[in-house]
C-alpha positions as protocol buffer text, in pm:
chain_id: "A"
residue {
  index: 1
  type: MET
  ca { x: -1820 y: 117 z: 447 }
}
residue {
  index: 2
  type: PRO
  ca { x: -1773 y: -248 z: 358 }
}
residue {
  index: 3
  type: SER
  ca { x: -1428 y: -406 z: 376 }
}
residue {
  index: 4
  type: ARG
  ca { x: -1227 y: -443 z: 59 }
}
residue {
  index: 5
  type: SER
  ca { x: -952 y: -639 z: 224 }
}
residue {
  index: 6
  type: PRO
  ca { x: -708 y: -824 z: -7 }
}
residue {
  index: 7
  type: TRP
  ca { x: -653 y: -1080 z: 267 }
}
residue {
  index: 8
  type: THR
  ca { x: -862 y: -1385 z: 348 }
}
residue {
  index: 9
  type: CYS
  ca { x: -721 y: -1410 z: 699 }
}
residue {
  index: 10
  type: VAL
  ca { x: -486 y: -1217 z: 931 }
}
residue {
  index: 11
  type: LEU
  ca { x: -218 y: -1363 z: 1161 }
}
residue {
  index: 12
  type: TRP
  ca { x: -94 y: -1164 z: 1450 }
}
residue {
  index: 13
  type: ASP
  ca { x: 233 y: -1157 z: 1637 }
}
residue {
  index: 14
  type: VAL
  ca { x: 162 y: -1054 z: 1997 }
}
residue {
  index: 15
  type: ASP
  ca { x: 453 y: -898 z: 2188 }
}
residue {
  index: 16
  type: GLY
  ca { x: 547 y: -564 z: 2026 }
}
residue {
  index: 17
  type: THR
  ca { x: 258 y: -583 z: 1783 }
}
residue {
  index: 18
  type: ILE
  ca { x: -67 y: -612 z: 1984 }
}
residue {
  index: 19
  type: VAL
  ca { x: 63 y: -599 z: 2341 }
}
residue {
  index: 20
  type: ASP
  ca { x: 337 y: -399 z: 2511 }
}
residue {
  index: 21
  type: ALA
  ca { x: 449 y: -632 z: 2791 }
}
residue {
  index: 22
  type: SER
  ca { x: 793 y: -476 z: 2828 }
}
residue {
  index: 23
  type: GLU
  ca { x: 745 y: -362 z: 3190 }
}
residue {
  index: 24
  type: GLY
  ca { x: 680 y: -711 z: 3317 }
}
residue {
  index: 25
  type: ILE
  ca { x: 936 y: -873 z: 3092 }
}
residue {
  index: 26
  type: LEU
  ca { x: 1213 y: -643 z: 3213 }
}
residue {
  index: 27
  type: ARG
  ca { x: 1124 y: -696 z: 3579 }
}
residue {
  index: 28
  type: ARG
  ca { x: 1114 y: -1073 z: 3548 }
}
residue {
  index: 29
  type: LEU
  ca { x: 1430 y: -1087 z: 3342 }
}
residue {
  index: 30
  type: THR
  ca { x: 1611 y: -881 z: 3603 }
}
residue {
  index: 31
  type: ILE
  ca { x: 1512 y: -1121 z: 3878 }
}
residue {
  index: 32
  type: ALA
  ca { x: 1589 y: -1427 z: 3672 }
}
residue {
  index: 33
  type: LEU
  ca { x: 1930 y: -1314 z: 3546 }
}
residue {
  index: 34
  type: ASP
  ca { x: 2030 y: -1197 z: 3896 }
}
residue {
  index: 35
  type: HIS
  ca { x: 1938 y: -1544 z: 4018 }
}
residue {
  index: 36
  type: PHE
  ca { x: 2167 y: -1705 z: 3761 }
}
residue {
  index: 37
  type: GLY
  ca { x: 2453 y: -1457 z: 3820 }
}
residue {
  index: 38
  type: LYS
  ca { x: 2406 y: -1277 z: 3484 }
}
residue {
  index: 39
  type: ARG
  ca { x: 2379 y: -903 z: 3415 }
}
residue {
  index: 40
  type: PRO
  ca { x: 2015 y: -807 z: 3351 }
}
residue {
  index: 41
  type: PRO
  ca { x: 1930 y: -600 z: 3044 }
}
residue {
  index: 42
  type: THR
  ca { x: 1858 y: -229 z: 3038 }
}
residue {
  index: 43
  type: ARG
  ca { x: 1529 y: -115 z: 2889 }
}
residue {
  index: 44
  type: ALA
  ca { x: 1714 y: -25 z: 2572 }
}
residue {
  index: 45
  type: GLU
  ca { x: 1848 y: -382 z: 2551 }
}
residue {
  index: 46
  type: LEU
  ca { x: 1501 y: -539 z: 2563 }
}
residue {
  index: 47
  type: VAL
  ca { x: 1518 y: -542 z: 2183 }
}
residue {
  index: 48
  type: HIS
  ca { x: 1743 y: -845 z: 2223 }
}
residue {
  index: 49
  type: TRP
  ca { x: 1481 y: -1030 z: 2427 }
}
residue {
  index: 50
  type: ILE
  ca { x: 1133 y: -948 z: 2296 }
}
residue {
  index: 51
  type: GLY
  ca { x: 1048 y: -1154 z: 1991 }
}
residue {
  index: 52
  type: PRO
  ca { x: 1258 y: -1470 z: 1991 }
}
residue {
  index: 53
  type: PRO
  ca { x: 1172 y: -1765 z: 2224 }
}
residue {
  index: 54
  type: MET
  ca { x: 1325 y: -1713 z: 2570 }
}
residue {
  index: 55
  type: TYR
  ca { x: 1497 y: -2052 z: 2538 }
}
residue {
  index: 56
  type: GLU
  ca { x: 1697 y: -1913 z: 2246 }
}
residue {
  index: 57
  type: SER
  ca { x: 1749 y: -1569 z: 2401 }
}
residue {
  index: 58
  type: PHE
  ca { x: 1907 y: -1706 z: 2723 }
}
residue {
  index: 59
  type: GLN
  ca { x: 2168 y: -1882 z: 2507 }
}
residue {
  index: 60
  type: VAL
  ca { x: 2231 y: -1602 z: 2260 }
}
residue {
  index: 61
  type: ASN
  ca { x: 2224 y: -1305 z: 2493 }
}
residue {
  index: 62
  type: VAL
  ca { x: 2399 y: -1437 z: 2804 }
}
residue {
  index: 63
  type: GLY
  ca { x: 2583 y: -1741 z: 2682 }
}
residue {
  index: 64
  type: MET
  ca { x: 2391 y: -2013 z: 2863 }
}
residue {
  index: 65
  type: THR
  ca { x: 2411 y: -2373 z: 2755 }
}
residue {
  index: 66
  type: PRO
  ca { x: 2090 y: -2542 z: 2634 }
}
residue {
  index: 67
  type: GLU
  ca { x: 2057 y: -2713 z: 2969 }
}
residue {
  index: 68
  type: GLN
  ca { x: 2104 y: -2384 z: 3160 }
}
residue {
  index: 69
  type: ALA
  ca { x: 1866 y: -2212 z: 2925 }
}
residue {
  index: 70
  type: SER
  ca { x: 1600 y: -2474 z: 3000 }
}
residue {
  index: 71
  type: GLU
  ca { x: 1646 y: -2412 z: 3371 }
}
residue {
  index: 72
  type: ALA
  ca { x: 1631 y: -2037 z: 3321 }
}
residue {
  index: 73
  type: VAL
  ca { x: 1313 y: -2058 z: 3116 }
}
residue {
  index: 74
  type: ALA
  ca { x: 1144 y: -2268 z: 3385 }
}
residue {
  index: 75
  type: PHE
  ca { x: 1253 y: -2018 z: 3649 }
}
residue {
  index: 76
  type: TYR
  ca { x: 1137 y: -1721 z: 3439 }
}
residue {
  index: 77
  type: ARG
  ca { x: 805 y: -1884 z: 3362 }
}
residue {
  index: 78
  type: GLY
  ca { x: 757 y: -1955 z: 3733 }
}
residue {
  index: 79
  type: LEU
  ca { x: 785 y: -1583 z: 3798 }
}
residue {
  index: 80
  type: ASN
  ca { x: 541 y: -1514 z: 3517 }
}
residue {
  index: 81
  type: LYS
  ca { x: 289 y: -1751 z: 3664 }
}
residue {
  index: 82
  type: ILE
  ca { x: 316 y: -1594 z: 4010 }
}
residue {
  index: 83
  type: ASP
  ca { x: 283 y: -1247 z: 3859 }
}
residue {
  index: 84
  type: GLY
  ca { x: -10 y: -1334 z: 3644 }
}
residue {
  index: 85
  type: TYR
  ca { x: 37 y: -1342 z: 3270 }
}
residue {
  index: 86
  type: SER
  ca { x: -124 y: -1003 z: 3209 }
}
residue {
  index: 87
  type: THR
  ca { x: 38 y: -805 z: 3486 }
}
residue {
  index: 88
  type: GLY
  ca { x: 196 y: -484 z: 3354 }
}
residue {
  index: 89
  type: ALA
  ca { x: 81 y: -563 z: 2994 }
}
residue {
  index: 90
  type: LYS
  ca { x: -112 y: -306 z: 2795 }
}
residue {
  index: 91
  type: LEU
  ca { x: -248 y: -288 z: 2441 }
}
residue {
  index: 92
  type: PHE
  ca { x: -82 y: -59 z: 2195 }
}
residue {
  index: 93
  type: PRO
  ca { x: -326 y: 224 z: 2128 }
}
residue {
  index: 94
  type: GLY
  ca { x: -599 y: 129 z: 1878 }
}
residue {
  index: 95
  type: MET
  ca { x: -504 y: -238 z: 1849 }
}
residue {
  index: 96
  type: GLY
  ca { x: -797 y: -375 z: 2039 }
}
residue {
  index: 97
  type: GLU
  ca { x: -1041 y: -176 z: 1830 }
}
residue {
  index: 98
  type: LEU
  ca { x: -872 y: -284 z: 1506 }
}
residue {
  index: 99
  type: ILE
  ca { x: -893 y: -649 z: 1591 }
}
residue {
  index: 100
  type: THR
  ca { x: -1261 y: -616 z: 1690 }
}
residue {
  index: 101
  type: ASP
  ca { x: -1335 y: -423 z: 1369 }
}
residue {
  index: 102
  type: LEU
  ca { x: -1164 y: -683 z: 1153 }
}
residue {
  index: 103
  type: ALA
  ca { x: -1379 y: -953 z: 1320 }
}
residue {
  index: 104
  type: SER
  ca { x: -1696 y: -747 z: 1261 }
}
residue {
  index: 105
  type: ALA
  ca { x: -1592 y: -716 z: 896 }
}
residue {
  index: 106
  type: GLY
  ca { x: -1581 y: -1097 z: 872 }
}
residue {
  index: 107
  type: ILE
  ca { x: -1202 y: -1128 z: 838 }
}
residue {
  index: 108
  type: PRO
  ca { x: -1086 y: -1434 z: 1028 }
}
residue {
  index: 109
  type: GLN
  ca { x: -784 y: -1381 z: 1259 }
}
residue {
  index: 110
  type: ALA
  ca { x: -540 y: -1587 z: 1464 }
}
residue {
  index: 111
  type: THR
  ca { x: -244 y: -1520 z: 1680 }
}
residue {
  index: 112
  type: ALA
  ca { x: 91 y: -1660 z: 1576 }
}
residue {
  index: 113
  type: SER
  ca { x: 311 y: -1584 z: 1872 }
}
residue {
  index: 114
  type: SER
  ca { x: 641 y: -1713 z: 2010 }
}
residue {
  index: 115
  type: LYS
  ca { x: 505 y: -1665 z: 2364 }
}
residue {
  index: 116
  type: PRO
  ca { x: 379 y: -1984 z: 2528 }
}
residue {
  index: 117
  type: GLU
  ca { x: 20 y: -2040 z: 2419 }
}
residue {
  index: 118
  type: VAL
  ca { x: -110 y: -2041 z: 2776 }
}
residue {
  index: 119
  type: GLN
  ca { x: 12 y: -1685 z: 2812 }
}
residue {
  index: 120
  type: VAL
  ca { x: -129 y: -1574 z: 2482 }
}
residue {
  index: 121
  type: VAL
  ca { x: -471 y: -1712 z: 2576 }
}
residue {
  index: 122
  type: ALA
  ca { x: -453 y: -1531 z: 2912 }
}
residue {
  index: 123
  type: LEU
  ca { x: -364 y: -1204 z: 2742 }
}
residue {
  index: 124
  type: MET
  ca { x: -631 y: -1227 z: 2476 }
}
residue {
  index: 125
  type: ASP
  ca { x: -889 y: -1315 z: 2750 }
}
residue {
  index: 126
  type: HIS
  ca { x: -766 y: -1022 z: 2965 }
}
residue {
  index: 127
  type: PHE
  ca { x: -812 y: -775 z: 2682 }
}
residue {
  index: 128
  type: ASP
  ca { x: -1144 y: -925 z: 2568 }
}
residue {
  index: 129
  type: LEU
  ca { x: -1006 y: -1017 z: 2227 }
}
residue {
  index: 130
  type: SER
  ca { x: -1053 y: -1389 z: 2234 }
}
residue {
  index: 131
  type: THR
  ca { x: -1401 y: -1381 z: 2080 }
}
residue {
  index: 132
  type: SER
  ca { x: -1260 y: -1184 z: 1783 }
}
residue {
  index: 133
  type: LEU
  ca { x: -1004 y: -1457 z: 1708 }
}
residue {
  index: 134
  type: THR
  ca { x: -1074 y: -1785 z: 1532 }
}
residue {
  index: 135
  type: ALA
  ca { x: -757 y: -1944 z: 1673 }
}
residue {
  index: 136
  type: ILE
  ca { x: -511 y: -1850 z: 1946 }
}
residue {
  index: 137
  type: VAL
  ca { x: -175 y: -2003 z: 1865 }
}
residue {
  index: 138
  type: GLY
  ca { x: 152 y: -1975 z: 2056 }
}
residue {
  index: 139
  type: ALA
  ca { x: 459 y: -2176 z: 2150 }
}
residue {
  index: 140
  type: THR
  ca { x: 455 y: -2488 z: 2365 }
}
residue {
  index: 141
  type: GLN
  ca { x: 533 y: -2433 z: 2731 }
}
residue {
  index: 142
  type: ASP
  ca { x: 893 y: -2565 z: 2695 }
}
residue {
  index: 143
  type: GLU
  ca { x: 947 y: -2321 z: 2398 }
}
residue {
  index: 144
  type: LYS
  ca { x: 1129 y: -2605 z: 2218 }
}
residue {
  index: 145
  type: THR
  ca { x: 868 y: -2849 z: 2084 }
}
residue {
  index: 146
  type: LEU
  ca { x: 690 y: -2563 z: 1900 }
}
residue {
  index: 147
  type: SER
  ca { x: 877 y: -2238 z: 1901 }
}
residue {
  index: 148
  type: ALA
  ca { x: 1021 y: -2151 z: 1556 }
}
residue {
  index: 149
  type: LYS
  ca { x: 813 y: -1869 z: 1401 }
}
residue {
  index: 150
  type: SER
  ca { x: 766 y: -2054 z: 1075 }
}
residue {
  index: 151
  type: ASP
  ca { x: 628 y: -2359 z: 1258 }
}
residue {
  index: 152
  type: ILE
  ca { x: 393 y: -2138 z: 1461 }
}
residue {
  index: 153
  type: VAL
  ca { x: 271 y: -1966 z: 1141 }
}
residue {
  index: 154
  type: ALA
  ca { x: 208 y: -2309 z: 990 }
}
residue {
  index: 155
  type: GLU
  ca { x: 16 y: -2418 z: 1296 }
}
residue {
  index: 156
  type: ALA
  ca { x: -197 y: -2104 z: 1294 }
}
residue {
  index: 157
  type: LEU
  ca { x: -284 y: -2164 z: 927 }
}
residue {
  index: 158
  type: ARG
  ca { x: -358 y: -2531 z: 1001 }
}
residue {
  index: 159
  type: ARG
  ca { x: -600 y: -2436 z: 1283 }
}
residue {
  index: 160
  type: LEU
  ca { x: -769 y: -2171 z: 1068 }
}
residue {
  index: 161
  type: ALA
  ca { x: -814 y: -2416 z: 781 }
}
residue {
  index: 162
  type: ALA
  ca { x: -955 y: -2679 z: 1028 }
}
residue {
  index: 163
  type: ALA
  ca { x: -1214 y: -2418 z: 1132 }
}
residue {
  index: 164
  type: GLY
  ca { x: -1318 y: -2372 z: 768 }
}
residue {
  index: 165
  type: VAL
  ca { x: -1129 y: -2051 z: 701 }
}
residue {
  index: 166
  type: ASP
  ca { x: -997 y: -1962 z: 353 }
}
residue {
  index: 167
  type: THR
  ca { x: -625 y: -1949 z: 402 }
}
residue {
  index: 168
  type: SER
  ca { x: -536 y: -1886 z: 37 }
}
residue {
  index: 169
  type: ARG
  ca { x: -430 y: -1519 z: 99 }
}
residue {
  index: 170
  type: PRO
  ca { x: -303 y: -1484 z: 450 }
}
residue {
  index: 171
  type: VAL
  ca { x: -99 y: -1201 z: 595 }
}
residue {
  index: 172
  type: LEU
  ca { x: 110 y: -1187 z: 909 }
}
residue {
  index: 173
  type: VAL
  ca { x: 144 y: -865 z: 1111 }
}
residue {
  index: 174
  type: GLY
  ca { x: 462 y: -838 z: 1321 }
}
residue {
  index: 175
  type: ASP
  ca { x: 746 y: -626 z: 1451 }
}
residue {
  index: 176
  type: ARG
  ca { x: 1062 y: -843 z: 1426 }
}
residue {
  index: 177
  type: HIS
  ca { x: 1274 y: -1009 z: 1158 }
}
residue {
  index: 178
  type: HIS
  ca { x: 1159 y: -1342 z: 1306 }
}
residue {
  index: 179
  type: ASP
  ca { x: 813 y: -1255 z: 1178 }
}
residue {
  index: 180
  type: VAL
  ca { x: 940 y: -1163 z: 830 }
}
residue {
  index: 181
  type: ASP
  ca { x: 1153 y: -1478 z: 812 }
}
residue {
  index: 182
  type: GLY
  ca { x: 888 y: -1706 z: 956 }
}
residue {
  index: 183
  type: GLY
  ca { x: 623 y: -1573 z: 720 }
}
residue {
  index: 184
  type: ALA
  ca { x: 854 y: -1611 z: 421 }
}
residue {
  index: 185
  type: ALA
  ca { x: 926 y: -1973 z: 511 }
}
residue {
  index: 186
  type: GLN
  ca { x: 550 y: -2043 z: 480 }
}
residue {
  index: 187
  type: GLY
  ca { x: 491 y: -1816 z: 183 }
}
residue {
  index: 188
  type: VAL
  ca { x: 300 y: -1561 z: 396 }
}
residue {
  index: 189
  type: PRO
  ca { x: 362 y: -1190 z: 333 }
}
residue {
  index: 190
  type: VAL
  ca { x: 428 y: -976 z: 636 }
}
residue {
  index: 191
  type: ILE
  ca { x: 314 y: -623 z: 729 }
}
residue {
  index: 192
  type: PHE
  ca { x: 586 y: -480 z: 954 }
}
residue {
  index: 193
  type: VAL
  ca { x: 480 y: -241 z: 1233 }
}
residue {
  index: 194
  type: ARG
  ca { x: 726 y: 29 z: 1346 }
}
residue {
  index: 195
  type: TRP
  ca { x: 598 y: 64 z: 1703 }
}
residue {
  index: 196
  type: GLY
  ca { x: 745 y: -264 z: 1825 }
}
residue {
  index: 197
  type: PHE
  ca { x: 1093 y: -366 z: 1946 }
}
residue {
  index: 198
  type: SER
  ca { x: 1320 y: -385 z: 1648 }
}
residue {
  index: 199
  type: TRP
  ca { x: 1644 y: -277 z: 1486 }
}
residue {
  index: 200
  type: PRO
  ca { x: 1637 y: -59 z: 1172 }
}
residue {
  index: 201
  type: HIS
  ca { x: 1717 y: -344 z: 928 }
}
residue {
  index: 202
  type: GLU
  ca { x: 1448 y: -588 z: 1046 }
}
residue {
  index: 203
  type: ALA
  ca { x: 1173 y: -476 z: 804 }
}
residue {
  index: 204
  type: GLU
  ca { x: 1373 y: -595 z: 506 }
}
residue {
  index: 205
  type: GLY
  ca { x: 1168 y: -849 z: 312 }
}
residue {
  index: 206
  type: ALA
  ca { x: 833 y: -726 z: 449 }
}
residue {
  index: 207
  type: GLN
  ca { x: 545 y: -669 z: 208 }
}
residue {
  index: 208
  type: ALA
  ca { x: 466 y: -331 z: 366 }
}
residue {
  index: 209
  type: VAL
  ca { x: 571 y: -118 z: 661 }
}
residue {
  index: 210
  type: VAL
  ca { x: 330 y: 92 z: 871 }
}
residue {
  index: 211
  type: ASP
  ca { x: 399 y: 369 z: 1123 }
}
residue {
  index: 212
  type: ASP
  ca { x: 71 y: 366 z: 1311 }
}
residue {
  index: 213
  type: VAL
  ca { x: -256 y: 178 z: 1363 }
}
residue {
  index: 214
  type: ASP
  ca { x: -452 y: 403 z: 1123 }
}
residue {
  index: 215
  type: GLN
  ca { x: -224 y: 301 z: 839 }
}
residue {
  index: 216
  type: LEU
  ca { x: -254 y: -66 z: 940 }
}
residue {
  index: 217
  type: ARG
  ca { x: -632 y: -36 z: 953 }
}
residue {
  index: 218
  type: ARG
  ca { x: -648 y: 108 z: 599 }
}
residue {
  index: 219
  type: LEU
  ca { x: -419 y: -158 z: 466 }
}
residue {
  index: 220
  type: LEU
  ca { x: -598 y: -455 z: 633 }
}
residue {
  index: 221
  type: LEU
  ca { x: -955 y: -346 z: 582 }
}
residue {
  index: 222
  type: PHE
  ca { x: -941 y: -162 z: 247 }
}
residue {
  index: 223
  type: GLY
  ca { x: -610 y: -251 z: 82 }
}
residue {
  index: 224
  type: GLU
  ca { x: -509 y: 118 z: 79 }
}
residue {
  index: 225
  type: PRO
  ca { x: -143 y: 213 z: 50 }
}
residue {
  index: 226
  type: ALA
  ca { x: 58 y: 222 z: 377 }
}
residue {
  index: 227
  type: ALA
  ca { x: 239 y: 555 z: 380 }
}
residue {
  index: 228
  type: SER
  ca { x: 557 y: 585 z: 588 }
}
residue {
  index: 229
  type: SER
  ca { x: 664 y: 917 z: 737 }
}
residue {
  index: 230
  type: ALA
  ca { x: 1025 y: 817 z: 673 }
}
residue {
  index: 231
  type: ASP
  ca { x: 1012 y: 692 z: 319 }
}
residue {
  index: 232
  type: GLY
  ca { x: 695 y: 797 z: 147 }
}
residue {
  index: 233
  type: ALA
  ca { x: 425 y: 559 z: 34 }
}
residue {
  index: 234
  type: HIS
  ca { x: 467 y: 180 z: 20 }
}
residue {
  index: 235
  type: GLU
  ca { x: 300 y: -8 z: -260 }
}
residue {
  index: 236
  type: THR
  ca { x: -34 y: -168 z: -158 }
}
residue {
  index: 237
  type: PRO
  ca { x: -12 y: -550 z: -183 }
}
residue {
  index: 238
  type: ARG
  ca { x: -277 y: -664 z: -425 }
}
residue {
  index: 239
  type: ALA
  ca { x: -465 y: -983 z: -349 }
}
residue {
  index: 240
  type: GLU
  ca { x: -302 y: -1170 z: -631 }
}
residue {
  index: 241
  type: SER
  ca { x: 46 y: -1079 z: -511 }
}
residue {
  index: 242
  type: ALA
  ca { x: -41 y: -1205 z: -164 }
}
residue {
  index: 243
  type: GLU
  ca { x: -94 y: -1562 z: -279 }
}
residue {
  index: 244
  type: ARG
  ca { x: 116 y: -1809 z: -88 }
}
residue {
  index: 245
  type: ASP
  ca { x: 384 y: -1860 z: -350 }
}
residue {
  index: 246
  type: GLY
  ca { x: 680 y: -1764 z: -134 }
}
residue {
  index: 247
  type: ARG
  ca { x: 723 y: -1415 z: -282 }
}
residue {
  index: 248
  type: THR
  ca { x: 776 y: -1108 z: -68 }
}
residue {
  index: 249
  type: ALA
  ca { x: 850 y: -752 z: -169 }
}
residue {
  index: 250
  type: ALA
  ca { x: 1116 y: -565 z: 26 }
}
residue {
  index: 251
  type: ALA
  ca { x: 1013 y: -251 z: 200 }
}
residue {
  index: 252
  type: ASP
  ca { x: 1161 y: 74 z: 66 }
}
residue {
  index: 253
  type: GLU
  ca { x: 1347 y: 139 z: 388 }
}
residue {
  index: 254
  type: PRO
  ca { x: 1391 y: -54 z: 711 }
}
residue {
  index: 255
  type: VAL
  ca { x: 1212 y: 44 z: 1031 }
}
residue {
  index: 256
  type: GLY
  ca { x: 1351 y: 252 z: 1309 }
}
residue {
  index: 257
  type: VAL
  ca { x: 1411 y: 128 z: 1667 }
}
residue {
  index: 258
  type: ALA
  ca { x: 1111 y: 173 z: 1894 }
}
residue {
  index: 259
  type: ASP
  ca { x: 1156 y: 319 z: 2234 }
}
residue {
  index: 260
  type: ALA
  ca { x: 1193 y: 19 z: 2460 }
}
């Protein structure tokens, strides 16, 4: 069946949306925070760490100064490099197939991740998804020069446009309020996935909320309504409502917290 997608391109958050890297993140955070004399997070507290740039999280979550946070990020990234960027990471079920199918349907895609771009490239290569993506976009290595979600979304759109992609009706798929806010800043509607690492209120402002990959598939490929087990059916975003005019429709009910 041919695609009837209302979107001309799809942008992807990575952590918590495509990839579950929580195992490695928790282990490296434990080592890094022990090194700096800070209490490491529990698995339940990973919601505070997965999504925002680490440079920001070290300051907000454990009270580091910007200078200390820079040192902590360098230490943490050193652990990551030793580990290998894909160690312990796994795809959320069905996500690899969905990205491949979107590419086969002729829908251009790009990542728009707050992870350093070198890590995003390594992950997409590891999971054989790079060939399905027109652009792989992430943060700069220092997580300061390019790190804000809105700037990363803008960069992803810029690279897609440079590749000849129609970016008039983009959509961003993500699992945190940073995705919703970053998309809104660029006039890009957001589909919020419930399987990531989020608090209940974070879906507020999203165009739609999905519980599973099957719902996301129907919404991205065919524009079918995304039904939620918690709050009934969400309205399908029509192509004309997805135009980049800064408008977003609030979801009927915010998402629940995923098991971290």
